[in-house]
Amino acid sequence: MLQVNGITKKFRGIVALDGVDFSLEKGEVHALLGENGAGKSTLINLIAGTFPWTEGSCTIGGQAVASLTPQTAREFGIAAVFQEFSLVPDLTVLENIFLGREQSTGPFLRRGEMRRAAEELLDELGFSVPLDEKVAFLSRAQKQMVEIAKALRSRPRVLILDEPTASLTDGEAEKLFSAMALLKARDVGIIYVSHRMSEIRNLSDRVTVLRGGRKIGTVVTADVSDDGLIEMMVGRPVEQLFPKIHHAPGPVRLEVAGLTTRDGSVIDASLVARAGEVVGLAGLVGCGRSELCRAIFGLETIESGEIRRGDRRVEKPTPADMLADNVCYFPADRGAEGLALIRSARENATMSSLGLPSLSTGPFLRFWRESDIIRKPLESLALRPMAPERKVSAFSGGNQQKVMLARGLMKPFEVYLFDEPTVGIDVGAKVDVYNLIKSLVEGGACVIVSTSELPELINLASRIYVMHEGRIVAELGESEHSEAQILSHYFGGQA
Ligand SMILES: Nc1ncnc2c1ncn2[C@@H]1O[C@H](COP(=O)(O)OP(=O)(O)OP(=O)(O)O)[C@@H](O)[C@H]1O
Ligand SMILES: [Mg+2]
């Protein structure tokens, strides 16, 4: 139903995609796999008409198409859910779903009809989102659901999903997968981008692997192993994903006792974290892990309980105090909380350290020092391309994550809180992040990692706390954290 041949995209001379062939059949899930910056988002943006291609040709349903705009792509039945959301925060869910395609009789909007159609659509997907809430007040997962509903509203023939599960809970992701199965049965072709091998394996019929803007190959998913796909992706076999971390637990750097947040997302949580160790926070997405990190950093209202740093009790934490007190936090939602997308990578990286003596003289920023100082952190994370002056929005998703991580490297902190540090980043970049964590811990820092990736917990953490419905339900020492043991606590059971 869709075919592109020799498609090339240059951004002011930078080749993002280089002579790629790609085809999509009816009722097929075709996955796109590749490292950060490989060109996945660029390819689907071309197919969705976001921007024109530089060279190449395209046929849709056998018909040659000279160029595509968002409008014509929509007319061909192509709908896309992008990595960065396109919702209008000040409009309601209902208004967003019908944005630009409002149904009206003369000058009057047919609100009742639109509401019924939206309810039906969300029902079909099994998503629950309040239709009259402003999008600004929704969680990231809910926004993702609205994006998906919006894409499906026009009953597309081709659906493009760019890392749609990056912020969904497991239950929500399951709903999306059943919706995909339903669409597949109706002959909709789906292009699916994900860094999660298990999803590629379970959902896709074929996989196309991109590397450095070039197509490496298209294979039938059932015919290739995970290792085979990774090798196609990075160009060499990846033997060692996780570095061996040497833990040397020292003095307690952070203590949380009986912490409860006002919204009840965290209930009576207690933990200790020491210098020289990685403490893992495990649990399903939505179990309160993220909120616990946020509460420690002063981003959630605390109802009761306390946070201690050394022998000092932190009364009402605020991000500014915590930063000044050498606690650094990396949020899971880099777009909404972590980064100023229209500013340069340099500015984003130095944002929380502008008060450093090396960067400022009294109230004056020493710009020339700034460019100097960020080079090393960005290099150690292997930012690609190494262009600190470029706007963050012009980097691929995974490289945006690296810009955010670079912030924590601007000066030594005592405590690092990582929430889902490897969401949306490729295997190669994951290794960079794991090595970063290793060097922090072995340098004597206290690191807390909240993640939904079990292998990360098992390989990185010395102790693991498991959360379920806001509470800490288990603490596992180094010898007891096998995958099965962690999982046995995921649903609140006492093993
Ligand atoms: N607007 C832009 N201006 C300049 N360069 C861009 C722009 N958008 C993307 N690029 C470059 O094109 C290349 C491909 O980026 P793309 O976003 O397609 O990667 P991706 O495969 O989706 O990566 P990720 O897994 O990180 O999302 C990257 O090198 C990126 O820096
Ligand atoms: Mg992308």
XYZ file of C-alpha atoms and ligand atoms in Angstrom:
527
model
C 0.000 0.000 0.000
C 2.970 2.310 0.451
C 6.402 2.314 -1.123
C 9.272 4.788 -1.042
C 12.357 4.391 -3.193
C 15.771 5.942 -2.766
C 14.441 8.533 -0.379
C 16.972 11.106 0.849
C 16.572 13.964 3.291
C 19.095 16.694 3.902
C 18.742 19.330 6.600
C 20.832 22.284 5.443
C 23.480 19.985 4.077
C 23.275 17.368 6.877
C 22.213 14.026 5.422
C 19.645 12.563 7.808
C 18.426 9.868 5.421
C 20.328 8.501 2.476
C 18.663 6.627 -0.392
C 16.311 4.481 1.702
C 13.757 2.026 0.246
C 10.806 1.093 2.405
C 7.466 -0.618 1.787
C 4.373 -1.296 3.824
C 1.742 -3.914 3.118
C -1.900 -4.077 4.108
C -2.439 -5.416 7.613
C 1.278 -5.476 8.297
C 3.171 -4.155 11.310
C 6.516 -3.003 9.956
C 8.999 -2.025 12.672
C 11.780 0.511 12.255
C 14.860 -0.165 14.317
C 18.070 1.797 14.622
C 20.342 3.686 16.955
C 19.586 7.231 18.042
C 19.949 9.499 15.068
C 19.704 6.620 12.588
C 16.908 8.404 10.742
C 13.746 6.615 11.943
C 11.800 9.736 12.865
C 12.999 11.468 9.708
C 11.648 8.641 7.547
C 8.236 8.662 9.135
C 8.090 12.447 9.043
C 8.639 12.271 5.290
C 5.863 9.704 4.947
C 3.555 11.852 7.082
C 4.353 14.923 4.990
C 5.870 16.955 7.841
C 8.643 18.142 5.532
C 9.517 17.399 1.883
C 12.141 14.863 0.804
C 15.261 16.015 -1.004
C 15.384 13.121 -3.469
C 13.465 9.927 -4.112
C 10.040 8.731 -5.117
C 6.931 7.498 -3.418
C 3.859 5.504 -4.446
C 0.757 5.098 -2.347
C -1.805 2.479 -3.335
C -0.028 2.127 -6.684
C -0.303 5.831 -7.402
C 2.898 7.869 -7.860
C 3.092 10.785 -5.446
C 5.436 13.659 -6.297
C 5.376 15.250 -2.852
C 3.463 15.065 0.392
C 2.184 17.693 2.791
C 0.480 16.913 6.108
C -2.789 17.659 4.310
C -2.229 15.335 1.327
C -0.789 12.596 3.546
C -4.003 12.729 5.543
C -6.041 12.503 2.356
C -4.128 9.335 1.492
C -5.189 7.948 4.855
C -1.842 8.340 6.629
C -1.949 9.284 10.316
C 0.979 9.627 12.693
C 1.718 9.750 16.394
C 5.065 11.471 16.823
C 7.709 11.318 19.522
C 7.028 14.926 20.451
C 3.384 15.681 21.011
C 1.342 17.972 18.827
C -1.472 18.671 21.274
C -2.622 22.171 22.232
C -2.302 22.353 26.039
C -5.007 25.001 26.513
C -7.689 23.053 24.674
C -9.674 20.157 26.114
C -9.172 16.530 25.178
C -12.282 16.610 22.998
C -11.188 19.797 21.236
C -7.760 18.336 20.588
C -9.122 15.121 19.145
C -11.137 17.090 16.614
C -8.698 19.929 16.073
C -8.759 21.028 12.461
C -11.524 18.555 11.613
C -14.352 19.966 13.689
C -17.716 18.689 12.549
C -20.185 21.476 11.937
C -23.513 22.321 10.411
C -23.009 25.759 8.892
C -21.314 27.834 11.551
C -22.383 25.549 14.399
C -20.149 22.862 15.854
C -21.895 19.545 16.287
C -20.561 19.052 19.806
C -22.853 16.192 20.764
C -21.834 14.214 17.724
C -18.143 14.874 18.249
C -18.433 13.820 21.870
C -20.159 10.566 20.951
C -17.555 9.812 18.292
C -14.709 10.524 20.731
C -16.282 8.362 23.442
C -16.727 5.535 20.997
C -13.129 5.805 19.834
C -11.670 5.830 23.362
C -13.935 2.950 24.334
C -12.758 0.928 21.404
C -9.157 1.557 22.464
C -9.949 0.838 26.101
C -8.372 4.172 27.156
C -9.926 6.282 29.883
C -9.260 10.015 29.549
C -11.608 12.806 30.729
C -12.908 14.490 27.564
C -13.438 17.925 29.135
C -10.087 18.203 30.879
C -7.525 20.594 29.456
C -4.618 18.694 27.944
C -2.182 20.712 30.074
C -3.456 18.878 33.168
C -3.055 15.369 31.786
C -0.250 12.958 32.630
C 2.195 12.089 29.881
C 0.532 8.703 29.444
C -2.876 10.332 29.030
C -1.466 12.762 26.481
C -0.076 9.801 24.587
C -3.549 8.233 24.566
C -5.113 11.433 23.259
C -2.486 11.567 20.487
C -3.343 8.014 19.507
C -7.088 8.674 19.573
C -6.531 11.794 17.467
C -4.572 9.823 14.891
C -7.275 7.159 14.695
C -10.167 9.609 14.497
C -9.821 9.846 10.731
C -9.865 6.019 10.370
C -6.447 5.906 8.673
C -5.195 3.181 6.335
C -1.607 3.736 7.416
C -0.833 4.384 11.064
C 2.601 5.541 12.164
C 3.622 5.143 15.810
C 6.956 6.613 16.954
C 7.899 5.050 20.313
C 4.298 5.079 21.518
C 4.898 3.065 24.685
C 7.790 5.134 26.032
C 5.484 6.679 28.633
C 2.638 4.201 28.966
C 2.157 1.857 31.909
C 2.277 -1.834 31.082
C -1.515 -2.061 31.262
C -1.938 0.890 28.940
C 0.605 -0.529 26.522
C -1.380 -3.778 26.463
C -4.465 -1.789 25.475
C -2.539 -0.149 22.682
C -1.330 -3.547 21.475
C -4.877 -4.920 21.340
C -5.980 -1.803 19.476
C -3.149 -2.453 17.017
C -4.316 -6.039 16.550
C -7.818 -4.754 15.820
C -6.517 -2.303 13.221
C -4.320 -4.959 11.653
C -7.358 -7.194 11.253
C -8.996 -4.314 9.422
C -6.067 -4.197 6.970
C -4.503 -1.047 8.383
C -0.740 -0.969 7.792
C 1.261 0.097 10.836
C 4.785 1.526 10.947
C 6.124 0.997 14.442
C 9.241 2.613 15.914
C 10.587 1.300 19.198
C 13.834 0.692 21.039
C 12.255 -2.172 22.963
C 13.275 -5.471 21.505
C 10.408 -7.366 23.127
C 7.845 -5.151 21.394
C 9.522 -5.509 18.025
C 9.551 -9.262 18.540
C 5.917 -9.567 19.664
C 4.248 -7.052 17.404
C 6.022 -6.791 14.092
C 5.872 -8.868 10.932
C 8.934 -7.288 9.332
C 11.751 -5.076 10.583
C 13.754 -2.514 8.665
C 17.046 -1.566 10.286
C 18.598 1.852 9.687
C 22.079 2.977 10.592
C 23.527 6.438 10.026
C 20.705 7.350 7.643
C 21.197 4.254 5.476
C 19.081 1.162 5.230
C 20.933 -1.918 6.454
C 18.197 -4.355 5.550
C 14.606 -5.502 5.849
C 13.989 -8.884 7.459
C 11.051 -11.033 8.496
C 10.971 -10.733 12.290
C 10.483 -14.454 12.868
C 13.619 -15.226 10.836
C 16.095 -13.239 12.920
C 17.327 -13.369 16.532
C 17.536 -10.366 18.869
C 21.316 -10.543 18.740
C 21.122 -10.577 14.973
C 19.008 -7.415 14.986
C 21.339 -5.670 17.432
C 24.293 -6.545 15.272
C 22.560 -5.093 12.196
C 21.797 -2.010 14.225
C 25.225 -1.208 15.637
C 27.360 -2.905 13.010
C 29.133 -5.219 15.444
C 28.096 -7.799 18.026
C 27.410 -6.240 21.439
C 28.867 -8.567 24.070
C 28.876 -6.501 27.150
C 25.926 -4.250 27.728
C 26.467 -3.807 31.458
C 29.765 -2.760 33.016
C 30.788 -4.458 36.239
C 30.180 -1.918 38.998
C 32.261 -2.011 42.121
C 30.042 -0.960 45.032
C 31.635 0.320 48.217
C 28.769 1.461 50.457
C 29.896 4.297 52.731
C 28.059 6.883 54.823
C 24.324 7.415 54.375
C 23.751 10.259 51.938
C 19.994 10.266 51.801
C 17.358 8.970 54.149
C 13.621 8.977 53.620
C 11.320 8.066 56.496
C 7.583 7.454 56.297
C 7.147 9.747 53.317
C 3.605 10.273 52.075
C 2.688 12.692 49.294
C -0.480 14.756 49.355
C -1.910 13.069 46.264
C -1.325 9.614 47.756
C 1.004 8.521 44.960
C 3.607 7.649 47.613
C 2.499 6.163 50.937
C 4.718 5.758 53.995
C 7.917 5.157 52.038
C 11.227 4.704 53.837
C 14.662 4.115 52.355
C 18.331 4.794 52.853
C 20.934 5.361 50.185
C 24.683 5.413 50.796
C 27.705 6.886 49.115
C 29.309 4.447 46.717
C 26.237 2.377 45.904
C 23.478 2.233 43.343
C 20.042 1.839 44.887
C 17.389 0.554 42.515
C 13.693 1.439 42.593
C 11.641 -1.275 40.933
C 7.956 -1.632 40.191
C 5.451 -1.270 37.393
C 5.144 2.102 35.678
C 2.695 4.017 37.871
C 3.687 2.332 41.165
C 4.968 5.590 42.672
C 8.680 5.255 41.836
C 8.738 8.459 39.803
C 6.712 10.368 42.363
C 9.078 9.273 45.122
C 12.038 10.684 43.179
C 10.094 13.841 42.445
C 9.099 14.224 46.097
C 12.719 13.918 47.234
C 13.686 16.642 44.776
C 10.846 18.916 45.929
C 8.499 18.466 42.994
C 5.602 16.833 44.856
C 3.729 18.179 47.855
C 4.687 16.180 50.914
C 1.949 15.394 53.410
C 4.013 13.685 56.097
C 7.293 11.957 56.761
C 10.793 13.285 56.399
C 13.828 13.494 54.195
C 17.286 13.636 55.755
C 20.576 14.613 54.180
C 23.372 13.571 56.499
C 22.350 14.815 59.926
C 20.214 17.600 58.514
C 16.466 17.309 58.128
C 15.186 18.854 54.880
C 11.979 20.620 55.859
C 10.275 21.498 52.616
C 12.502 20.456 49.732
C 12.562 22.675 46.661
C 14.532 21.890 43.503
C 16.738 24.957 44.052
C 17.623 23.901 47.624
C 18.226 20.321 46.617
C 20.544 21.360 43.777
C 22.403 23.666 46.159
C 22.572 20.730 48.561
C 24.273 18.615 45.877
C 21.291 16.507 44.860
C 20.751 16.157 41.129
C 17.576 14.806 39.494
C 16.978 13.546 35.967
C 13.265 13.363 35.101
C 11.703 10.629 32.994
C 9.774 13.087 30.850
C 12.602 14.986 29.222
C 10.312 16.981 26.928
C 7.960 18.351 29.559
C 10.261 18.629 32.568
C 13.803 18.163 31.489
C 14.623 20.328 28.535
C 13.987 23.712 26.968
C 13.632 22.425 23.430
C 14.102 25.702 21.599
C 17.362 26.530 23.369
C 20.771 25.160 22.466
C 22.291 21.996 23.861
C 24.909 24.183 25.557
C 22.316 26.270 27.386
C 20.364 23.199 28.418
C 23.428 21.471 29.762
C 24.563 24.382 31.896
C 21.103 25.486 33.042
C 21.368 24.198 36.588
C 24.981 25.166 37.145
C 25.076 28.810 36.129
C 25.961 29.737 39.703
C 29.227 27.808 39.568
C 32.268 30.034 40.193
C 33.834 28.667 37.028
C 30.859 29.914 35.025
C 30.010 33.252 36.565
C 31.662 36.296 38.060
C 29.099 37.870 40.346
C 25.942 38.260 38.291
C 27.769 37.902 34.975
C 27.867 34.740 32.992
C 31.220 33.830 31.519
C 29.976 32.628 28.155
C 33.370 31.633 26.858
C 33.853 29.340 29.851
C 30.461 27.785 29.289
C 31.335 26.395 25.853
C 34.599 25.099 27.253
C 33.176 23.343 30.252
C 30.338 21.498 28.560
C 32.531 19.932 25.906
C 33.839 17.186 28.175
C 30.503 15.987 29.598
C 28.956 15.989 26.130
C 31.925 14.082 24.749
C 31.852 11.503 27.508
C 28.200 10.834 26.654
C 29.051 10.732 22.941
C 26.533 13.347 21.838
C 25.808 12.933 18.135
C 26.345 15.169 16.287
C 28.725 17.035 18.600
C 27.089 20.398 17.978
C 26.450 22.159 21.306
C 25.085 25.294 19.644
C 22.322 23.401 17.882
C 18.775 23.692 19.229
C 17.843 20.699 21.356
C 14.776 20.075 19.193
C 17.026 19.337 16.196
C 18.674 16.386 17.952
C 17.246 12.877 17.772
C 15.299 11.712 20.826
C 18.109 9.734 22.378
C 20.590 12.531 21.937
C 18.172 14.907 23.674
C 18.339 12.524 26.609
C 22.138 12.826 26.600
C 21.945 16.627 26.706
C 19.824 16.340 29.824
C 22.218 13.874 31.427
C 25.149 16.178 30.690
C 23.707 18.570 33.255
C 24.601 16.233 36.069
C 28.198 16.196 34.920
C 28.767 19.910 35.148
C 29.847 19.648 38.753
C 30.153 16.774 41.219
C 26.911 16.082 43.088
C 26.575 13.812 46.118
C 23.251 12.248 45.215
C 21.960 11.470 41.724
C 18.338 10.530 41.133
C 17.739 8.932 37.738
C 14.158 8.288 36.636
C 14.020 5.988 33.607
C 17.466 7.072 32.405
C 17.457 4.983 29.241
C 13.939 5.589 27.894
C 14.105 6.041 24.164
C 17.824 5.532 23.798
C 19.575 2.923 21.733
C 21.815 0.082 22.900
C 25.011 1.987 22.226
C 23.843 5.024 24.177
C 22.594 2.767 26.967
C 26.136 1.518 27.418
C 27.279 5.164 27.643
C 24.703 5.853 30.365
C 25.601 2.700 32.329
C 29.248 3.677 32.205
C 28.323 7.135 33.396
C 26.509 5.617 36.390
C 29.481 3.362 37.063
C 31.945 6.249 37.096
C 29.702 8.310 39.388
C 29.315 5.518 41.927
C 32.915 4.441 41.880
C 33.827 8.088 42.372
C 31.900 7.931 45.648
C 28.503 9.321 44.661
C 25.169 7.961 45.842
C 22.995 6.947 42.887
C 19.302 6.080 42.891
C 17.929 4.567 39.692
C 14.203 4.174 39.107
C 13.528 2.045 36.046
C 11.077 -0.343 34.464
C 13.904 -2.295 32.836
C 14.620 -5.285 35.056
C 18.014 -6.116 33.532
C 19.172 -2.612 34.461
C 18.224 -3.116 38.091
C 19.799 -6.520 38.307
C 23.058 -5.447 36.733
C 23.463 -1.969 38.160
C 21.995 -1.918 41.669
C 23.486 -3.182 44.896
C 20.139 -3.016 46.696
C 16.647 -2.788 45.271
C 13.434 -1.436 46.727
C 10.274 -2.695 45.049
C 7.206 -0.446 45.034
C 3.589 -1.347 44.535
C 0.661 1.077 44.594
C 2.663 3.813 46.293
C 4.241 1.675 48.991
C 7.640 0.073 49.294
C 6.806 -3.621 49.569
C 10.267 -5.188 49.573
C 13.964 -4.489 49.961
C 16.287 -6.926 48.237
C 20.020 -7.248 48.841
C 22.584 -7.993 46.168
C 22.414 -11.757 46.557
C 18.618 -11.884 46.323
C 17.768 -9.928 43.287
C 17.063 -12.274 40.465
C 14.433 -11.311 37.933
C 11.961 -13.772 39.442
C 12.470 -12.439 42.947
C 11.878 -8.846 41.906
C 8.839 -9.760 39.862
C 7.278 -11.704 42.712
C 6.854 -8.370 44.548
C 5.521 -6.417 41.565
C 1.929 -7.083 42.390
C 2.264 -6.452 46.102
C 2.611 -10.122 47.072
C 5.038 -11.034 49.862
C 6.902 -13.453 47.556
N 15.278 19.574 12.100
C 16.497 19.054 11.971
N 17.550 19.818 11.632
C 18.791 19.289 11.498
N 19.075 17.997 11.677
C 18.081 17.168 12.028
C 16.739 17.648 12.201
N 15.959 16.584 12.559
C 16.787 15.509 12.603
N 18.056 15.857 12.278
C 19.224 14.946 12.212
O 18.906 13.846 11.405
C 19.434 12.638 11.942
C 18.344 11.599 12.106
O 17.497 11.971 13.171
P 16.162 11.200 13.560
O 15.411 12.076 14.491
O 15.468 10.735 12.335
O 16.754 9.936 14.365
P 15.964 8.729 15.052
O 16.394 7.484 14.351
O 14.523 9.011 15.122
O 16.640 8.717 16.502
P 15.973 8.485 17.992
O 15.981 7.019 18.243
O 16.983 9.152 18.892
O 14.633 9.125 18.036
C 20.127 13.017 13.241
O 21.491 13.124 13.012
C 19.532 14.359 13.598
O 20.466 15.137 14.320
Mg 13.232 9.440 16.707
